[in-house]
Short mmCIF file of C-alpha atoms in Angstrom, two decimals:
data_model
loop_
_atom_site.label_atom_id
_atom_site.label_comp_id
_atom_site.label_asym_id
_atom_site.label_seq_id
_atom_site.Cartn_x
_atom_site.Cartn_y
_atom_site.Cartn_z
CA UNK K 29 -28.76 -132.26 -84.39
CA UNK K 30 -32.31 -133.15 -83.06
CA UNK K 31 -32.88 -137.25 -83.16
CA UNK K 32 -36.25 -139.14 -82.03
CA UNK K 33 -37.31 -141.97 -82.00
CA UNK K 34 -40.58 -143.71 -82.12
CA UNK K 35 -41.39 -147.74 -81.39
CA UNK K 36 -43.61 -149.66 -83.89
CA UNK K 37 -46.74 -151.58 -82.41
CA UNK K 38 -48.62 -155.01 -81.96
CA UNK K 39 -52.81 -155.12 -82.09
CA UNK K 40 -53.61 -157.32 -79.45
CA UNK K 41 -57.20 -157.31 -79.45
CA UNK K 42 -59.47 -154.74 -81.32
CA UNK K 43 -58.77 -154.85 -84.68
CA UNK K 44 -61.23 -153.62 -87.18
CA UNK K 45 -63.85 -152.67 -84.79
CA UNK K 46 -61.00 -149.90 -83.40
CA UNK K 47 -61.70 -148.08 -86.72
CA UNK K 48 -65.28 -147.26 -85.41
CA UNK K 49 -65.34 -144.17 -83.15
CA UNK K 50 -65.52 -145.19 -79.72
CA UNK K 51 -64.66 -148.55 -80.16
CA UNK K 52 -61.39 -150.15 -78.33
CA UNK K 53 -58.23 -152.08 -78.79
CA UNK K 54 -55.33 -153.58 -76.71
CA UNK K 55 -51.91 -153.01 -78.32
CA UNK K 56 -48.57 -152.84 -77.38
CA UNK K 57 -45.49 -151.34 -78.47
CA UNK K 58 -42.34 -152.95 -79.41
CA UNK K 59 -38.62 -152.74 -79.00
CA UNK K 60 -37.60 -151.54 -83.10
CA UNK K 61 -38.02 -148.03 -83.90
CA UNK K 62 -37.80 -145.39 -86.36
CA UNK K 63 -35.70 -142.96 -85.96
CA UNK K 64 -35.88 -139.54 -87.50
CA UNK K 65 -31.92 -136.86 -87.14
CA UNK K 66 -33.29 -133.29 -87.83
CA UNK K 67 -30.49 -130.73 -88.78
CA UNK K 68 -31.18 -127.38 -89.77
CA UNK K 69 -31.13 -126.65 -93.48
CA UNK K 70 -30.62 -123.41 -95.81
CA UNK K 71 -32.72 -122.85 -98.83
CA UNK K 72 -34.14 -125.75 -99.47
CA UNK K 73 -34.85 -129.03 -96.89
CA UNK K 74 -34.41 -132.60 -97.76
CA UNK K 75 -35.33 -135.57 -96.38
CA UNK K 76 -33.65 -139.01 -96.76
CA UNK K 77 -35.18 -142.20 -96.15
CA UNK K 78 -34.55 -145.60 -97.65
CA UNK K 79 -38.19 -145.61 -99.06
CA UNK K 80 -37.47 -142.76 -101.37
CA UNK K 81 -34.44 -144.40 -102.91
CA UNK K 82 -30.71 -142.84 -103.16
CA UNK K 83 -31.53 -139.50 -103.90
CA UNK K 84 -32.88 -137.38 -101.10
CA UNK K 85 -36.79 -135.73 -101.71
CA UNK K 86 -35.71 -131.92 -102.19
CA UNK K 87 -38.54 -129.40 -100.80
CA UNK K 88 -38.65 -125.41 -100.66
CA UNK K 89 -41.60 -123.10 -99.49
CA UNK K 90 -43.63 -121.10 -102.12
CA UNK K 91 -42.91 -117.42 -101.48
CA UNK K 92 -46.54 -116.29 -101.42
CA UNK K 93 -48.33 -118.99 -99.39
CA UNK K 94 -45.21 -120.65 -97.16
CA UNK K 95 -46.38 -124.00 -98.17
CA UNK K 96 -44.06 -126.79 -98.48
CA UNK K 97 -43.58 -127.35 -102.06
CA UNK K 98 -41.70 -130.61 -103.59
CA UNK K 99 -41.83 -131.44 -107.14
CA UNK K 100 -43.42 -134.52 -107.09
CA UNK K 101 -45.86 -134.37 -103.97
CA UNK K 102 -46.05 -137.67 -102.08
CA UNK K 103 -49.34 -138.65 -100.61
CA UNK K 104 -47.08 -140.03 -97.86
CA UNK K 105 -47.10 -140.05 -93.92
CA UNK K 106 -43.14 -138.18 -93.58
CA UNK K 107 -44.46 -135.28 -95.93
CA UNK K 108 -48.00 -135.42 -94.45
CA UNK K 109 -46.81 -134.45 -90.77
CA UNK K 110 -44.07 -132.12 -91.81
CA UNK K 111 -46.91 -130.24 -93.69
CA UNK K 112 -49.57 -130.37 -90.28
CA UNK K 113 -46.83 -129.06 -88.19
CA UNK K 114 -45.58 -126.89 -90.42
CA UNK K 115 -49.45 -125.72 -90.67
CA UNK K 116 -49.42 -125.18 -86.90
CA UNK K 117 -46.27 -123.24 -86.85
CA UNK K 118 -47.78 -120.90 -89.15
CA UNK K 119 -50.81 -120.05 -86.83
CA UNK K 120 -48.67 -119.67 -84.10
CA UNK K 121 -46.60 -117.24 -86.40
CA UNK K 122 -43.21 -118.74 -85.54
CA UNK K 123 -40.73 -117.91 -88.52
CA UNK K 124 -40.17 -120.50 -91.17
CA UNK K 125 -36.98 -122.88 -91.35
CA UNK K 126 -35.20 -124.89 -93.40
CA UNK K 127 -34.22 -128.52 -92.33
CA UNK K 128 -33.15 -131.53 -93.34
CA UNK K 129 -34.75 -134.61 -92.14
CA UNK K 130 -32.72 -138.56 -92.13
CA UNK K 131 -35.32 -141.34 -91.26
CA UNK K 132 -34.05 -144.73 -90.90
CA UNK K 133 -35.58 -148.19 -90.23
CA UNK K 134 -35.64 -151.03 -88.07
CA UNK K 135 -39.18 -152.41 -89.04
CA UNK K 136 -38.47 -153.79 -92.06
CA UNK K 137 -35.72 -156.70 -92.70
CA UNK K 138 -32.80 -156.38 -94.93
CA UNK K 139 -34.46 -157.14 -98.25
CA UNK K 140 -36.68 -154.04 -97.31
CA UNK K 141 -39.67 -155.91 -96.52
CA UNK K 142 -41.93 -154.39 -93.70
CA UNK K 143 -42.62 -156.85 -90.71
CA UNK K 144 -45.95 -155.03 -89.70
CA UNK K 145 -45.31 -153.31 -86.98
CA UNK K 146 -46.37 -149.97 -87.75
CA UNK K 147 -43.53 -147.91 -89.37
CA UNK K 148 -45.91 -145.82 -91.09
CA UNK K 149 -47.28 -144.74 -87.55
CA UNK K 150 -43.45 -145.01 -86.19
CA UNK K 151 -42.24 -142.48 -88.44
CA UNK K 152 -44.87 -140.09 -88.53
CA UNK K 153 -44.93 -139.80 -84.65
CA UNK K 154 -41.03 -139.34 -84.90
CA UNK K 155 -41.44 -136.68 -87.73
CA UNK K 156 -43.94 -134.66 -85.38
CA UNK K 157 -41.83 -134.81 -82.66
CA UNK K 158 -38.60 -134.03 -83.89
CA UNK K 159 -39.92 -130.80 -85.36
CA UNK K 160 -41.70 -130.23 -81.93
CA UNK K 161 -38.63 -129.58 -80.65
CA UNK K 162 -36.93 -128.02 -83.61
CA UNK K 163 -39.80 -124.75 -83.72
CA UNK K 164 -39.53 -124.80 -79.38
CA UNK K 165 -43.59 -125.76 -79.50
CA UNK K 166 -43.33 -126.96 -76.47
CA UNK K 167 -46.44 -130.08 -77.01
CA UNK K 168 -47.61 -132.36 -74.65
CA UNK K 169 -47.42 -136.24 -75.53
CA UNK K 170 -51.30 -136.01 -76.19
CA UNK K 171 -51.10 -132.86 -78.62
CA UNK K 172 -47.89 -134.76 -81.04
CA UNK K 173 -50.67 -137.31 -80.89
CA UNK K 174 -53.04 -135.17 -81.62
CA UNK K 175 -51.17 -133.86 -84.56
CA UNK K 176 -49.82 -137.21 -85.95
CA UNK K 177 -53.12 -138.24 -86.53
CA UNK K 178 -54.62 -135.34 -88.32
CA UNK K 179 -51.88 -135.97 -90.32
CA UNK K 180 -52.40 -139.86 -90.58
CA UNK K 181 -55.91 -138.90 -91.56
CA UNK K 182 -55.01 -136.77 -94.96
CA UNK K 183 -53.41 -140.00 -96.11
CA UNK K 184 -55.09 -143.03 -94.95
CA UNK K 185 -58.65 -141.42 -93.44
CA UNK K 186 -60.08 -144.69 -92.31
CA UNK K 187 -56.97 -145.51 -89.87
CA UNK K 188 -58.00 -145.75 -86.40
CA UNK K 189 -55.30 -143.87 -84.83
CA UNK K 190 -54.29 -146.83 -82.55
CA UNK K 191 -50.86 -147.25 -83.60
CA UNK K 192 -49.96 -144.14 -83.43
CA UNK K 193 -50.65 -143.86 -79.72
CA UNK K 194 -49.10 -146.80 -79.52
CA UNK K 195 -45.51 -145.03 -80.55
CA UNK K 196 -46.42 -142.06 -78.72
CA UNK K 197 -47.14 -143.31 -74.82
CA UNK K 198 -45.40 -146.64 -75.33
CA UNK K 199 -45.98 -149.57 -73.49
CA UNK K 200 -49.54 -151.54 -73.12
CA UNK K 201 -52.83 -149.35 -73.72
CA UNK K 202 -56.44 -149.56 -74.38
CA UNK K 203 -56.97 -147.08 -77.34
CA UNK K 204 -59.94 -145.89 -78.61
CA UNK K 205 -60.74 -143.66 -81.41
CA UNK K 206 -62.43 -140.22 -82.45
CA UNK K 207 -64.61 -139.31 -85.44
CA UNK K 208 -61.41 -138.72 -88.14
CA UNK K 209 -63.89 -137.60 -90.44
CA UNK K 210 -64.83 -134.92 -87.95
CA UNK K 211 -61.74 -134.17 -87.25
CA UNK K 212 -60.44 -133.55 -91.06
CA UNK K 213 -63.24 -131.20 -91.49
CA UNK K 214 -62.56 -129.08 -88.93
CA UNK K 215 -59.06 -128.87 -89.65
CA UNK K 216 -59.97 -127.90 -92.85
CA UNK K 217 -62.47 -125.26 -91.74
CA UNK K 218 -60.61 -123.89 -88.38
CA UNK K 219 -57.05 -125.02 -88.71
CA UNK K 220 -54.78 -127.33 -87.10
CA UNK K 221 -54.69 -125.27 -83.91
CA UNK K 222 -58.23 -124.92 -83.21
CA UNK K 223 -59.24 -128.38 -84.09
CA UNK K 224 -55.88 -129.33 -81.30
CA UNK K 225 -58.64 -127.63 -78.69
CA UNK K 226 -61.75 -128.53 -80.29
CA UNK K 227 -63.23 -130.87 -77.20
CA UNK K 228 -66.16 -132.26 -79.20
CA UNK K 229 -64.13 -133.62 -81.64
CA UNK K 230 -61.98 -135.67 -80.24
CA UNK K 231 -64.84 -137.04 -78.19
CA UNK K 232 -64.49 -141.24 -78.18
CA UNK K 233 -60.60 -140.81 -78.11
CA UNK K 234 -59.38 -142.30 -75.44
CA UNK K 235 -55.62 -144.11 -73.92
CA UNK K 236 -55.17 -145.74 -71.10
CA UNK K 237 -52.63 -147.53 -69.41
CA UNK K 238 -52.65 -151.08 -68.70
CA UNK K 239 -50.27 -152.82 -66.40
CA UNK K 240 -47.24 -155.27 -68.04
CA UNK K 241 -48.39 -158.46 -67.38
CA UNK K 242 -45.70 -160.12 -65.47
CA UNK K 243 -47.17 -163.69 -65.71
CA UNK K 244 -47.59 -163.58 -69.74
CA UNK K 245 -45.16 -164.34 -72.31
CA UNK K 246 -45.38 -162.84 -75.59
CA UNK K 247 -44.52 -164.57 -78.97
CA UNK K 248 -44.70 -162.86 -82.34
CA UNK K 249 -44.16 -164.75 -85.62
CA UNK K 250 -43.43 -163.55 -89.26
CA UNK K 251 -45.27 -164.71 -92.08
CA UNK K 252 -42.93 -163.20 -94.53
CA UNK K 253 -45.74 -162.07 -96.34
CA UNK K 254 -46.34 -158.01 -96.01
CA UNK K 255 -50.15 -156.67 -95.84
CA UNK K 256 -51.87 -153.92 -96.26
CA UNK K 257 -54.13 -152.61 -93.68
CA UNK K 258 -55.85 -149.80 -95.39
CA UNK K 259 -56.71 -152.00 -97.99
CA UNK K 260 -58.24 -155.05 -95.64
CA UNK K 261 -60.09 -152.65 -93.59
CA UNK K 262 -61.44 -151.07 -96.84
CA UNK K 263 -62.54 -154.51 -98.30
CA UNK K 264 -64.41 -155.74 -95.12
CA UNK K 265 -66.06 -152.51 -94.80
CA UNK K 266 -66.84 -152.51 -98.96
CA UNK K 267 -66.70 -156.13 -99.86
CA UNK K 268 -66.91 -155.15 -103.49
CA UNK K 269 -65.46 -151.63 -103.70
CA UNK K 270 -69.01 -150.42 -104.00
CA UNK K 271 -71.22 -151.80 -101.72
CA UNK K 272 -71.27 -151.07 -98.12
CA UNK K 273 -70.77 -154.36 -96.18
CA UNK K 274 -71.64 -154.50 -92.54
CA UNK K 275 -69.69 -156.85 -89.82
CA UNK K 276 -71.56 -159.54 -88.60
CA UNK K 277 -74.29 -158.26 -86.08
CA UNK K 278 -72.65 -158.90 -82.95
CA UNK K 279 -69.49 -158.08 -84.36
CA UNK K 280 -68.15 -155.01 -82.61
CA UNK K 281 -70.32 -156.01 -79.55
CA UNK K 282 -68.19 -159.24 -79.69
CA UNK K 283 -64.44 -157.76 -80.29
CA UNK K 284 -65.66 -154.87 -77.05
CA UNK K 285 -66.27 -157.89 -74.60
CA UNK K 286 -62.78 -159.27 -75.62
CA UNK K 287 -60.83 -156.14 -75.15
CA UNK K 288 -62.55 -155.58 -71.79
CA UNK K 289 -61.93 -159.20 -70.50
CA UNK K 290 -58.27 -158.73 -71.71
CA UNK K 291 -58.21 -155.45 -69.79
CA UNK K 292 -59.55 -157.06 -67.01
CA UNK K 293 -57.17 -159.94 -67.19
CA UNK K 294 -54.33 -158.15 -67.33
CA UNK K 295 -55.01 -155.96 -64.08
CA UNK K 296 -54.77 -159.47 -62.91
CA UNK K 297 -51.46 -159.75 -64.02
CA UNK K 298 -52.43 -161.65 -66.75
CA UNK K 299 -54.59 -164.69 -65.49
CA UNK K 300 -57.24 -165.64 -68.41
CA UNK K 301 -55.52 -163.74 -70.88
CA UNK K 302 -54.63 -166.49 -73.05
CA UNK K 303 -58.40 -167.61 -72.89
CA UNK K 304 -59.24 -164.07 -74.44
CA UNK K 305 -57.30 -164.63 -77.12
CA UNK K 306 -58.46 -167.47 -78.24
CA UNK K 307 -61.80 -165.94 -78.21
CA UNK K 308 -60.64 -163.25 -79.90
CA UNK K 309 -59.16 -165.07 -82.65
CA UNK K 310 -62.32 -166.80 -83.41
CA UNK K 311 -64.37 -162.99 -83.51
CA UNK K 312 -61.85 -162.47 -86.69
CA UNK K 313 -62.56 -165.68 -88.18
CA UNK K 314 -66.12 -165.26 -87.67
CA UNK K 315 -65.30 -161.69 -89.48
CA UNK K 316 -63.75 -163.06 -92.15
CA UNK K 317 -66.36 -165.74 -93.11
CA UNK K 318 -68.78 -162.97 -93.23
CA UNK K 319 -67.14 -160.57 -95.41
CA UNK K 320 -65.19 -162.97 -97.74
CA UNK K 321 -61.41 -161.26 -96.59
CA UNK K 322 -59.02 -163.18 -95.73
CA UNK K 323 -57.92 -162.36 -92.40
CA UNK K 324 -55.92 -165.61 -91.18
CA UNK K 325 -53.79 -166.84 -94.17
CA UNK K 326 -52.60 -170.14 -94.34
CA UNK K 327 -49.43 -169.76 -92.23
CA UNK K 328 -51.12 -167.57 -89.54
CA UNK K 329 -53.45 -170.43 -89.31
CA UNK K 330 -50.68 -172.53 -88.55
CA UNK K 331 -48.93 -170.03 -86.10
CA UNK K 332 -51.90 -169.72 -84.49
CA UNK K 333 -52.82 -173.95 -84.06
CA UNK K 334 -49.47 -174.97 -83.18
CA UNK K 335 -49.55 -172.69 -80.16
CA UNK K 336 -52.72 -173.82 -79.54
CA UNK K 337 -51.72 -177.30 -79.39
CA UNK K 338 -48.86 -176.48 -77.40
CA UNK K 339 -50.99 -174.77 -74.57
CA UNK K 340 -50.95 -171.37 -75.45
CA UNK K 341 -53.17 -169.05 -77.61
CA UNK K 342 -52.13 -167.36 -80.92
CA UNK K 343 -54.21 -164.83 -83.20
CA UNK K 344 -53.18 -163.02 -86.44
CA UNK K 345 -52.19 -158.96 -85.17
CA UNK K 346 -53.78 -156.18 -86.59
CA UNK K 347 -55.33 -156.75 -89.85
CA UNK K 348 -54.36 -160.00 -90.67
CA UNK K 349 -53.72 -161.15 -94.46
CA UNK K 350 -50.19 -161.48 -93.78
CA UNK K 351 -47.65 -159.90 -91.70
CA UNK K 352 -47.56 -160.89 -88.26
CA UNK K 353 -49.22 -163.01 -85.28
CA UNK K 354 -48.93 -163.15 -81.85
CA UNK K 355 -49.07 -165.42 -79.16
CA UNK K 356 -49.69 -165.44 -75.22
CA UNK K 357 -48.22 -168.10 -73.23
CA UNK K 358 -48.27 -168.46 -69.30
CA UNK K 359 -44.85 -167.75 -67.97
CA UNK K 360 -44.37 -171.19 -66.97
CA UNK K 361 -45.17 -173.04 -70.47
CA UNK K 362 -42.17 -173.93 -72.67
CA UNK K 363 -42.48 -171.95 -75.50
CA UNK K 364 -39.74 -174.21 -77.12
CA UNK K 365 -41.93 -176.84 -78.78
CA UNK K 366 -43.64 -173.72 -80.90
CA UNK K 367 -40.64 -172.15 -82.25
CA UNK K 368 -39.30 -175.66 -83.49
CA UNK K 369 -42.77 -176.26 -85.01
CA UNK K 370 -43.26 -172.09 -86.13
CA UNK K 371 -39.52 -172.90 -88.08
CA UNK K 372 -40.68 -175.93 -90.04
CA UNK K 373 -43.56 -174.40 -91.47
CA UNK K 374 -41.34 -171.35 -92.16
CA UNK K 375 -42.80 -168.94 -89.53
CA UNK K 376 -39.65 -166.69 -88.71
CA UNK K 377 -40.20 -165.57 -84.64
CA UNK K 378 -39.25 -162.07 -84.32
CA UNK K 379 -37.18 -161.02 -80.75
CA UNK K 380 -39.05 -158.13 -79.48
CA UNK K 381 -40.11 -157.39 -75.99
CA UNK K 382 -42.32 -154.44 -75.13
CA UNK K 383 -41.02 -151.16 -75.50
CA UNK K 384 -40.93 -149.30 -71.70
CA UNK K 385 -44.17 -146.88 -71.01
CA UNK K 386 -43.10 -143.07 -70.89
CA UNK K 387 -44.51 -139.69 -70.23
CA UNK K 388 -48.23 -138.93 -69.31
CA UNK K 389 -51.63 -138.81 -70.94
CA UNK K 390 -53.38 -135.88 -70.79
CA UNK K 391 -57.51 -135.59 -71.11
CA UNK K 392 -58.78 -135.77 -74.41
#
């Protein structure tokens, strides 16, 4: 049996702007993971995962094109990276195989509801590189990257890519993302292998490491209220499904000169970071006035005041409308005084620390 794993995420700073090409974002990934057990199969392959209910989703190859066939096709993230590696193993003309995949959860609580950390990234990293090692392709970090986000890009194309390296290098990064639209075009023209080495196209894409800051404390609260972020970034970008709406002029200017003071901050182990924050809270808010989203609900308002109150700085994470927030606090400040406040208003803190850095980055 071949098991991965792959840790969901955190935006700390970035959001929305990260979708442009180019643009950047501070996230982080966290300490609950999906995991996907690969064992090979015969005849058919199967994959079982709570989202699909009791009954695994049953798929064979058609004989005359060797594409993965399933009898109701999912426009879903699992199916959408077994089919780009399973594209890639082609053009490398490796032998087909059967397999059965078993994905299960720790991003989502018992009820089923998903806390926002990414599992849609989570598991389509973990999908990419358990069959990495199932056809022996031998891919660096960057490449299952790579791939899990032409395959992210068939389902949601406007996602940014940033949680998905996120899962994949672990730890705190700067991420910054390629043309996907570029990069779904020349998949479609040249394959998945050529547009894997097409330089041009990935130009933009960047991740970089940033050092744990030491002298921070991170807080992350539960709304209890799940969001989409497909749908958000679609409505700020097209306020009325129609009609192109464009950030606030100084917007992505504005959410760059936050990520790069938070960079900055943190190669100082953190001193000023909270500060950043806070200005990067008020970027969203100024985001949301403009394009009429809400971004900071009512209890991610109150998340983020009571910390501020209490000394420290809070901001919704990722898209906002729900979901989560996070919080930095100096090392020194008692965080207790939030938590007691975060309960009574029925903000549920989640326990997770970040999860450990691992393997290198290659050039883009």
């Amino acid at each position: 049996m071949i098991e991965h794993r792959a840790p969901g995420k955190l935006y700390i700073a970035g959001e929305y702007a990260v979708v442009d090409p180019g643009q950047p974002a501070v996230i982080v990934a966290v300490d609950r993971y999906i995991t996907v057990r690969l064992t090979e199969g015969s005849e058919v392959g199967r994959v079982r995962s709570s989202a699909y209910g009791r009954s695994p989703l049953v798929w064979v190859r058609d004989d005359a094109s060797d594409r993965i066939v399933i009898e109701h096709q999912p426009s879903d993230y699992v199916f959408a990276a077994i089919t780009v590696v399973e594209q890639l193993r082609s053009e490398l003309r490796l032998p087909p195989r059967y397999y059965d995949l078993d994905i299960g959860s720790e991003l989502d609580d018992v009820s089923g509801r998903k806390f926002g950390l990414g599992s849609s990234a989570a598991v389509t990293v973990a999908v990419v590189a358990a069959l990495d090692e199932f056809y022996g392709l031998d891919l660096t970090r960057t490449e299952r990257f790579k791939l899990a986000l032409l395959a992210t890009c068939e389902v949601a194309p406007a996602a940014s890519g940033g949680d998905l390296a996120a899962s994949t290098f672990g730890g705190w990064i700067r991420y910054s993302s390629p043309d996907r639209g570029a990069l779904r075009t020349h998949r479609a023209v040249h394959g998945v292998a050529a547009t894997l080495a097409a330089t041009a196209e990935w130009a933009g894409c960047g991740v970089t490491r940033l050092p744990n800051p030491d002298s921070l404390q991170l807080l992350v609260g539960w709304t209890g209220s799940p969001a989409s972020t497909e749908r958000l970034v679609e409505q700020v970008r097209h306020s009325d499904g129609r009609r192109p709406l464009q950030p606030y002029p100084e917007f992505s200017t504005d959410s760059r000169a936050c990520v790069d003071d938070l960079v900055a901050a943190f190669e100082q182990r953190g001193a000023g970071a909270p500060a950043v924050i806070g200005r990067a809270r008020r970027v969203l808010q100024r985001l949301s006035e403009t394009s009429g989203i809400t971004i900071e609900t009512s209890q991610l308002r109150a998340l983020c005041d009571i910390a501020e109150r209490h000394g420290a700085a809070g901001k919704p994470s990722g898209a906002g409308g729900g979901d989560c927030g996070i919080v930095l606090a100096n090392a020194e400040l008692s965080t207790d005084p939030i938590l007691r406040e975060w309960e009574a208003n029925d903000i549920r803190r989640l326990s997770l620390a970040p999860h450990p850095a691992s393997g290198g980055i290659d050039a883009f």
